[in-house]
Each structure stands twice: as C-alpha cells, then as structure tokens.
mmCIF file of N, CA and C in Angstrom:
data_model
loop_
_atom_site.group_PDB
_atom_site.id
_atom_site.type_symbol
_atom_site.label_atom_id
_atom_site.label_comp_id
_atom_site.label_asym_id
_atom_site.label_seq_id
_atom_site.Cartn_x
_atom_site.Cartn_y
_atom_site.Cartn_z
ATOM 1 N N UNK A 1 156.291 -104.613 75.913
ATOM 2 C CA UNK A 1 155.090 -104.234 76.637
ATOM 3 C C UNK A 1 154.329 -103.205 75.807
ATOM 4 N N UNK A 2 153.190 -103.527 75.277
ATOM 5 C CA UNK A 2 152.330 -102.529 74.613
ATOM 6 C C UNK A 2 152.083 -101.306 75.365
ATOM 7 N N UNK A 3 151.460 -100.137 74.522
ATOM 8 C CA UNK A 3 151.195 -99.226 75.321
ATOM 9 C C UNK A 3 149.634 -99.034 75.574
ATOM 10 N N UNK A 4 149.306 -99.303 76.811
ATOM 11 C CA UNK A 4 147.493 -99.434 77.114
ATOM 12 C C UNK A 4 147.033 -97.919 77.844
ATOM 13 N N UNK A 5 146.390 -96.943 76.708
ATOM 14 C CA UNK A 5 145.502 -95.681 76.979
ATOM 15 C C UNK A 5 145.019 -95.711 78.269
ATOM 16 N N UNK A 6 145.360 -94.572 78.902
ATOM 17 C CA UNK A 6 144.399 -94.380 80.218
ATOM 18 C C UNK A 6 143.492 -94.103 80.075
ATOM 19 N N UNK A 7 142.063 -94.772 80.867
ATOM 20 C CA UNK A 7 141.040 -95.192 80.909
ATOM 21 C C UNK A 7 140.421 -93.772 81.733
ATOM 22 N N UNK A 8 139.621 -92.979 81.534
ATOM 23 C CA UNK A 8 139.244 -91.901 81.572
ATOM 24 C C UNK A 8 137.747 -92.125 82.764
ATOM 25 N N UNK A 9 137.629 -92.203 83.696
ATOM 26 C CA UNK A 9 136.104 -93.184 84.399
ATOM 27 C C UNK A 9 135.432 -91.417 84.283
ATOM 28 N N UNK A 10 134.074 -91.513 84.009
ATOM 29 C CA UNK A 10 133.294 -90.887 83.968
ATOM 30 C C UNK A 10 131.979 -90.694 85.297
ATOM 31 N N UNK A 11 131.675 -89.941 85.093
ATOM 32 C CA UNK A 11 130.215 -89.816 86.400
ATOM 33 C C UNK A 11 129.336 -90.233 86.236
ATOM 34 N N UNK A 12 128.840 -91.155 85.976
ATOM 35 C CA UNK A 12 126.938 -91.975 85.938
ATOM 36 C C UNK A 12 126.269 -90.160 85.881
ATOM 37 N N UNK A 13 125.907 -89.415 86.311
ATOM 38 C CA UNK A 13 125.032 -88.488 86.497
ATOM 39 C C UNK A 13 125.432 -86.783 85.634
ATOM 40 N N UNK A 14 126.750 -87.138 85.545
ATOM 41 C CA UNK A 14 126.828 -85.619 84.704
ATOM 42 C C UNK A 14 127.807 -85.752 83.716
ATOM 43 N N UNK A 15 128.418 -87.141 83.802
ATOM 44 C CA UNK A 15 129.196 -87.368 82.159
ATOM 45 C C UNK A 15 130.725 -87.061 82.229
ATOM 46 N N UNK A 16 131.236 -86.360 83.394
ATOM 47 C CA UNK A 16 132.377 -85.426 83.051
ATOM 48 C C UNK A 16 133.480 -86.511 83.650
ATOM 49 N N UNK A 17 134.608 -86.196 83.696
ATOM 50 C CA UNK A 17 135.722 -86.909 84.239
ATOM 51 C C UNK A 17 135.753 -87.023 85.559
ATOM 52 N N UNK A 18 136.060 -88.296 86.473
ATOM 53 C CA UNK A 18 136.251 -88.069 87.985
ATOM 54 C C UNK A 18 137.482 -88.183 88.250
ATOM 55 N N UNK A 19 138.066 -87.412 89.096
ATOM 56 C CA UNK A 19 139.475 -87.622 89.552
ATOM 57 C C UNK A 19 139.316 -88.392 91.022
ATOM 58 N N UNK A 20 140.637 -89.186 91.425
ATOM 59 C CA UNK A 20 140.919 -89.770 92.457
ATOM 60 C C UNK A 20 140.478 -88.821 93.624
ATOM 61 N N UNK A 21 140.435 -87.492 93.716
ATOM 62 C CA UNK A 21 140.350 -86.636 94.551
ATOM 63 C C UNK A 21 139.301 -85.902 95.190
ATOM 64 N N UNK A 22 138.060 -86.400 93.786
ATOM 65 C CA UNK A 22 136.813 -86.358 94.006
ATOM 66 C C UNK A 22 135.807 -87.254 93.973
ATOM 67 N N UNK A 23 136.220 -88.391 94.076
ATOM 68 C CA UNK A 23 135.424 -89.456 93.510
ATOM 69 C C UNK A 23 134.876 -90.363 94.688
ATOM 70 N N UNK A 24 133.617 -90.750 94.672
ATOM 71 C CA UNK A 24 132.754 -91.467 96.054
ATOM 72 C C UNK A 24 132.500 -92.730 94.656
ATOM 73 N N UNK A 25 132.702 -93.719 95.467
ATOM 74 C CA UNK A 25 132.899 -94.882 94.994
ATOM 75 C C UNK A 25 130.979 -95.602 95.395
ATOM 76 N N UNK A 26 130.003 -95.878 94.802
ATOM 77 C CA UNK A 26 128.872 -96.364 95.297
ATOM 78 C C UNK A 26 128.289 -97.143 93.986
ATOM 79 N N UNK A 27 127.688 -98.547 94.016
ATOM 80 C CA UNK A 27 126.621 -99.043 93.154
ATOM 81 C C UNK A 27 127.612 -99.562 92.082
ATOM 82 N N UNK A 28 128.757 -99.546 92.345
ATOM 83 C CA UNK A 28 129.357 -100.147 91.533
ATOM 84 C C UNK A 28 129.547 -98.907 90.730
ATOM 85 N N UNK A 29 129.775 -98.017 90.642
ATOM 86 C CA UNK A 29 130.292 -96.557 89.761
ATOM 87 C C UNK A 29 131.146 -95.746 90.757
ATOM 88 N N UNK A 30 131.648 -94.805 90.390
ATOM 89 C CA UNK A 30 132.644 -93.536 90.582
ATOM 90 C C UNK A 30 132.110 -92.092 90.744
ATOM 91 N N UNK A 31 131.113 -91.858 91.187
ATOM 92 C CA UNK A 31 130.620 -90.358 91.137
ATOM 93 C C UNK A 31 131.435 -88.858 91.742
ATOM 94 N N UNK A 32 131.091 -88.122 91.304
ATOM 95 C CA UNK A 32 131.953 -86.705 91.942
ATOM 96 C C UNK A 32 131.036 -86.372 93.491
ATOM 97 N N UNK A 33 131.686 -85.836 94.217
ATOM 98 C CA UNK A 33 130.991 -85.704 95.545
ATOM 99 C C UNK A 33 129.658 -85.256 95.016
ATOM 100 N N UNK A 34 130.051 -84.226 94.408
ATOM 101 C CA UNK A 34 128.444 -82.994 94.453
ATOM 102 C C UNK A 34 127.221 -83.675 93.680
ATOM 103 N N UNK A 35 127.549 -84.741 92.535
ATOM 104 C CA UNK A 35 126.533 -85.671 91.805
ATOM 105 C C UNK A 35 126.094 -86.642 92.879
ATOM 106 N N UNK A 36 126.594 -87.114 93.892
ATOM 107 C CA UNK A 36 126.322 -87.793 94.652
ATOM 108 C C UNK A 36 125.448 -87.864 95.758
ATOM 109 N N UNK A 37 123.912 -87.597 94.989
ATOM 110 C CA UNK A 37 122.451 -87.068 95.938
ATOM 111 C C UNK A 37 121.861 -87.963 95.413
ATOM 112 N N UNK A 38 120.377 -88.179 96.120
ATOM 113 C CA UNK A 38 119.295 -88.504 95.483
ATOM 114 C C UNK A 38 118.817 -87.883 94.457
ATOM 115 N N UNK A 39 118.521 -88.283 93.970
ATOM 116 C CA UNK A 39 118.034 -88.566 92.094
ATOM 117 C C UNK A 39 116.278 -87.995 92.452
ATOM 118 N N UNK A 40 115.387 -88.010 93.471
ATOM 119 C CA UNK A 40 114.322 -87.458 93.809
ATOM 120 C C UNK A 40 114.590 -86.225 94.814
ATOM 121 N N UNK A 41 114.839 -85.963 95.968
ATOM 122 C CA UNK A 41 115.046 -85.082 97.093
ATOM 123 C C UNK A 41 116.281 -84.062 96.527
ATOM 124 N N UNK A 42 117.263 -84.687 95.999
ATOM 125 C CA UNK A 42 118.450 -84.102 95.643
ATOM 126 C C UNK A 42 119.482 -83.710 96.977
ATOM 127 N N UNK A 43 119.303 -84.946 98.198
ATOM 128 C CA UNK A 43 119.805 -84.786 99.474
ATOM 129 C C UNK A 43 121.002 -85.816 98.884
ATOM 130 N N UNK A 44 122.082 -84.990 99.891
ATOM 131 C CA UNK A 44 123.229 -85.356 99.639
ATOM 132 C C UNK A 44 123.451 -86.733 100.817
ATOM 133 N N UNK A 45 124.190 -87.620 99.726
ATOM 134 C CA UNK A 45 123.891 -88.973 100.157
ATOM 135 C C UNK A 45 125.600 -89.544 100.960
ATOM 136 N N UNK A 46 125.596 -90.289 101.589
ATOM 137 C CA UNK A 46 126.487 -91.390 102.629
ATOM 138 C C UNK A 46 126.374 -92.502 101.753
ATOM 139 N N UNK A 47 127.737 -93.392 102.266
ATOM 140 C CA UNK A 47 127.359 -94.924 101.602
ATOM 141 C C UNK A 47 126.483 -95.878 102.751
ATOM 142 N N UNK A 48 126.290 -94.989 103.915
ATOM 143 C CA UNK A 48 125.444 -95.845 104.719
ATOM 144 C C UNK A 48 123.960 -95.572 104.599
ATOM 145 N N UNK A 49 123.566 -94.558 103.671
ATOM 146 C CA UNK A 49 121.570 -94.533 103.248
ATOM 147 C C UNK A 49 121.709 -94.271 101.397
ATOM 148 N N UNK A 50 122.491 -95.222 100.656
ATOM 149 C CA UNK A 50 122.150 -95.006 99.269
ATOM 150 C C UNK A 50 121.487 -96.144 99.005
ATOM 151 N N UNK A 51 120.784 -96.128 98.149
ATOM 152 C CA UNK A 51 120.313 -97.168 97.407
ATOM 153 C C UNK A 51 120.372 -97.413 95.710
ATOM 154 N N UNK A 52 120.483 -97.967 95.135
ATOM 155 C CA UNK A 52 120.546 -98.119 93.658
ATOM 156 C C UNK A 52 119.336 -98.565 93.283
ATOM 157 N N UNK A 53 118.199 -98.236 91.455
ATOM 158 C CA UNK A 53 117.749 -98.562 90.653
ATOM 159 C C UNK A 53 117.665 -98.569 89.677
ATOM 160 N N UNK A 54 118.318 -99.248 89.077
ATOM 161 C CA UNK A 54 118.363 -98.810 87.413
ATOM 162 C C UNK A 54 119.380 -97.503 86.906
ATOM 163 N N UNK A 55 120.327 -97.940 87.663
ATOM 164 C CA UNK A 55 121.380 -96.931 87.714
ATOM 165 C C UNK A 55 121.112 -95.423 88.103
ATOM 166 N N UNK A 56 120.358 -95.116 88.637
ATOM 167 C CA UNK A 56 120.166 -94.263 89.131
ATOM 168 C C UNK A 56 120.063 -94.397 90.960
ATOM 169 N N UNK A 57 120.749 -93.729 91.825
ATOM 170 C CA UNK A 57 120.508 -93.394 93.432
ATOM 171 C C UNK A 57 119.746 -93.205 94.410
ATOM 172 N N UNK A 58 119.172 -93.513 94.882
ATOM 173 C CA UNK A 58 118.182 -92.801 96.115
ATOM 174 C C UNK A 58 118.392 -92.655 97.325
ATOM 175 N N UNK A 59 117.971 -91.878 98.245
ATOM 176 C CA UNK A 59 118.248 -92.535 99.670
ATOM 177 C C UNK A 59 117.059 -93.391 100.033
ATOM 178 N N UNK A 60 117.394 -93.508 101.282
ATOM 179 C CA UNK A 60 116.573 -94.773 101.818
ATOM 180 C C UNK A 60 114.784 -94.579 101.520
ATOM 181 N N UNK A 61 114.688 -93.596 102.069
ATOM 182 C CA UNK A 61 113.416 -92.929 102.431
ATOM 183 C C UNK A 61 112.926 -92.767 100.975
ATOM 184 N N UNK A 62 112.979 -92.309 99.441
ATOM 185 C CA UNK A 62 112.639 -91.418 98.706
ATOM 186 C C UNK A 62 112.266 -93.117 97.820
ATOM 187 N N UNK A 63 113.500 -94.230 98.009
ATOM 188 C CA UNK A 63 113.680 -95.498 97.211
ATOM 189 C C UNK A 63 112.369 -96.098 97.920
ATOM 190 N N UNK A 64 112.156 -95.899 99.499
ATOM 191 C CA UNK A 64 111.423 -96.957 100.036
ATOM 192 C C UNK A 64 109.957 -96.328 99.913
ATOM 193 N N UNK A 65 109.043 -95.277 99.211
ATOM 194 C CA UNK A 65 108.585 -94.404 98.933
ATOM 195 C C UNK A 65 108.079 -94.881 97.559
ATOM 196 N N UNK A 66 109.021 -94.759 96.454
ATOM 197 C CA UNK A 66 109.028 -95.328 95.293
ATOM 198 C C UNK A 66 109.206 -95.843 94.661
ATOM 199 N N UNK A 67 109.808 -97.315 95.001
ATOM 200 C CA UNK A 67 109.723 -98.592 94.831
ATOM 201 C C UNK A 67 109.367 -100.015 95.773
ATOM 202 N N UNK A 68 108.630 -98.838 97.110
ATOM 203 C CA UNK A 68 108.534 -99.713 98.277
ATOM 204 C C UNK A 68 106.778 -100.908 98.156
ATOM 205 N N UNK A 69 106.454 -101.530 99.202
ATOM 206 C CA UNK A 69 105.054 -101.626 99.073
ATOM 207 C C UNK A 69 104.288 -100.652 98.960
ATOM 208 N N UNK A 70 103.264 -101.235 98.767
ATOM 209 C CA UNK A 70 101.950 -100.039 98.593
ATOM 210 C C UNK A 70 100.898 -100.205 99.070
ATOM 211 N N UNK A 71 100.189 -99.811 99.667
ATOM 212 C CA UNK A 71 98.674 -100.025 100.196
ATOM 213 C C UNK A 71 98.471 -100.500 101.717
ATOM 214 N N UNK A 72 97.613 -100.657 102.318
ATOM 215 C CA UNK A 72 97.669 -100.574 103.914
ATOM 216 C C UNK A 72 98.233 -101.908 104.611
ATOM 217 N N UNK A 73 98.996 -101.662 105.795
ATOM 218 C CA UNK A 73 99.060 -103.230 106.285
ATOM 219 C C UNK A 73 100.934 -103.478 106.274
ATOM 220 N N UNK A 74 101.333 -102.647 105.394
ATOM 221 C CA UNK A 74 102.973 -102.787 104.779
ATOM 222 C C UNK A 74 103.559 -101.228 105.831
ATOM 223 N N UNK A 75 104.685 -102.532 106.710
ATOM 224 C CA UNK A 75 105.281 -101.629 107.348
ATOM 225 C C UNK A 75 105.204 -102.081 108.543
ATOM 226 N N UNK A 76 106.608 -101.922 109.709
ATOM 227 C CA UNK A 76 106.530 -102.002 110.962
ATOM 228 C C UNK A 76 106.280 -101.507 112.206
ATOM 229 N N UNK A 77 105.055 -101.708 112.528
ATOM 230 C CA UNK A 77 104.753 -100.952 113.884
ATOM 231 C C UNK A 77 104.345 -99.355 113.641
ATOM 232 N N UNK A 78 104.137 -98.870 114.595
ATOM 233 C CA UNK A 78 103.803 -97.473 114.464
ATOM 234 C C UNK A 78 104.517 -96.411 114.005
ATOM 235 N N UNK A 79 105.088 -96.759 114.290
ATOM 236 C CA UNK A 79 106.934 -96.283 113.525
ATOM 237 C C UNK A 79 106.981 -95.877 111.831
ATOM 238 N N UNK A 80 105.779 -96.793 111.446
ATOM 239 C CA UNK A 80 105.482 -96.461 109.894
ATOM 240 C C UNK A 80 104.624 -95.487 109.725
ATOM 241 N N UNK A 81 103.890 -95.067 110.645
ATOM 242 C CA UNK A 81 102.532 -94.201 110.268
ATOM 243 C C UNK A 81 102.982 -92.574 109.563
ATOM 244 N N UNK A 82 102.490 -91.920 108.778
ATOM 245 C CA UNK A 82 102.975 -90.942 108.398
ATOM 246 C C UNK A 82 101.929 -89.966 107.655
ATOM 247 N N UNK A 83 102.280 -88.980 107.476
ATOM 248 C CA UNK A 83 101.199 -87.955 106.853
ATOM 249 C C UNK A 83 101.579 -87.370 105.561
ATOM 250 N N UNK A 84 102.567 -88.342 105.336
ATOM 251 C CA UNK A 84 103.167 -88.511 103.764
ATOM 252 C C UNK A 84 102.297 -88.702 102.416
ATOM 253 N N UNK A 85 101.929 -88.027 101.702
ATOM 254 C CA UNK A 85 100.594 -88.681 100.791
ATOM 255 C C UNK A 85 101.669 -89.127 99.507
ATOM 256 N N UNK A 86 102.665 -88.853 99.216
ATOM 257 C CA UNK A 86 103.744 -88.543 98.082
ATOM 258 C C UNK A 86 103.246 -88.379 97.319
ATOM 259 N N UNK A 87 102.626 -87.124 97.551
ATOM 260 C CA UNK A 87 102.324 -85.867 96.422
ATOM 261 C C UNK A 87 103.279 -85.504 95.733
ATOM 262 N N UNK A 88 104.770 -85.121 96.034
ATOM 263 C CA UNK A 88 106.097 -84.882 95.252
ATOM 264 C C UNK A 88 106.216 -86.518 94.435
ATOM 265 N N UNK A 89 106.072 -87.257 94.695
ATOM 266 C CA UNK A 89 106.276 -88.373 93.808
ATOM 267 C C UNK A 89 105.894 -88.387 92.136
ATOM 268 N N UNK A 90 104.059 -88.413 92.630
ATOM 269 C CA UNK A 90 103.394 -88.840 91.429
ATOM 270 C C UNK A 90 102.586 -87.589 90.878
ATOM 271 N N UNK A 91 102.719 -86.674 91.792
ATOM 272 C CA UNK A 91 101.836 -85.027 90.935
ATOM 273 C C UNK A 91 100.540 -84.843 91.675
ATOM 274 N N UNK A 92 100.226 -86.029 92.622
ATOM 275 C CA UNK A 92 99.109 -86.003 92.330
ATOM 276 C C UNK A 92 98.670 -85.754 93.674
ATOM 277 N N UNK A 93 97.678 -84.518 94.333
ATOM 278 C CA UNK A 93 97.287 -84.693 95.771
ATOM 279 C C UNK A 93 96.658 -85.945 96.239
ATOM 280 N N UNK A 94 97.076 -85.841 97.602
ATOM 281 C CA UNK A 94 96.169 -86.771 98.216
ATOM 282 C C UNK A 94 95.086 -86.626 98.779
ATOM 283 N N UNK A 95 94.379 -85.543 98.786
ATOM 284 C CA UNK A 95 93.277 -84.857 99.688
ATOM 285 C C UNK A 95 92.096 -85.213 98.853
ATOM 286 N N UNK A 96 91.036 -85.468 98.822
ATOM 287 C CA UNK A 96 89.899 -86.148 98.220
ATOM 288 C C UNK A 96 88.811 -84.559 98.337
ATOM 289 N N UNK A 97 87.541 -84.842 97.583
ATOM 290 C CA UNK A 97 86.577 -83.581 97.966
ATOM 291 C C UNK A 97 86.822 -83.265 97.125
ATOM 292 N N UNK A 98 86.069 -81.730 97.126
ATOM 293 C CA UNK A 98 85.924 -80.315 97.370
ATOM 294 C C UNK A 98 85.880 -79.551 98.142
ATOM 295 N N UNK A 99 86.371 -78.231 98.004
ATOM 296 C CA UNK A 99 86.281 -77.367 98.724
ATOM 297 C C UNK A 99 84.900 -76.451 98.681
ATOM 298 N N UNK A 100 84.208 -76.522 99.948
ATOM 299 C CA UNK A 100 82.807 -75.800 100.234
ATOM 300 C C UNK A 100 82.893 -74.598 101.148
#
C-alpha cells in the first residue's frame, strides 16, 4: 500500500487551512465559520440564504441586487417595492438634480 500525503483543504476566501472543527461545507468548498459571509454586506451567512458566483458568496438579497433583473416590471407583487437605489453597489447615487 503506497503512502498517499494528506490533502491539506484550504478556504476559498482567506487561503489558510480548515479543520474538521471549523469548517461550513457550501458551493461545493470548505470555508472557516468566520470567512463564511457575504462577499458584499459581509453578513454572516446560513446554508439556507447563500448563494454562489463565480466562486465567490452572497446572500440572497445582495446576489438578487447584483446579478438580479433590472429595470421596472421585474419582481413579485408589492412585496418588491423598495427605496433601495443600490448606491452601495455601483458608487453611484440615485437621486437626480441639484440642490437649490
């Protein structure tokens, strides 16, 4: 029987070693609890609101935000309406004008 090196699994997000003891299993990777946020908000995430893109995490809200539809009409019921401009997204306000 050869001798086969233990396989060392690493963190998608900070590189370092995960142990059995700290490790949240999501997206098909191994992360340490505390790496295990959104990648925008930096809210600490469940396996019941993560989402994956491009190897990177989101929660529901931040993914459906910034990779969701866009423009009016997208979305269910009133339930969607919001005063969200995602100014934290793209830099950019949403407020139009000047100030007089």
């Amino acid at each position: 029987m050869p001798f086969q090196p233990i396989v060392i699994v690493r963190c998608p997000k900070c590189n370092k070693p995960v142990y059995a003891a700290e490790e949240v299993l999501a997206a098909g990777k191994k992360w340490h609890k505390q790496c295990f946020a959104c990648s925008l908000c930096r809210r600490s995430l469940e396996s019941t609101n993560v989402t994956d893109h491009d190897g990177q995490i989101f929660c529901k809200g931040c993914y459906g935000r910034k990779f969701g539809p866009k423009g009016v009409g997208h979305g269910v019921g009133a339930g969607c309406l919001s005063m969200d401009t995602g100014e934290h997204l793209s830099g950019q306000s949403g407020q139009g004008g000047s100030d007089v």
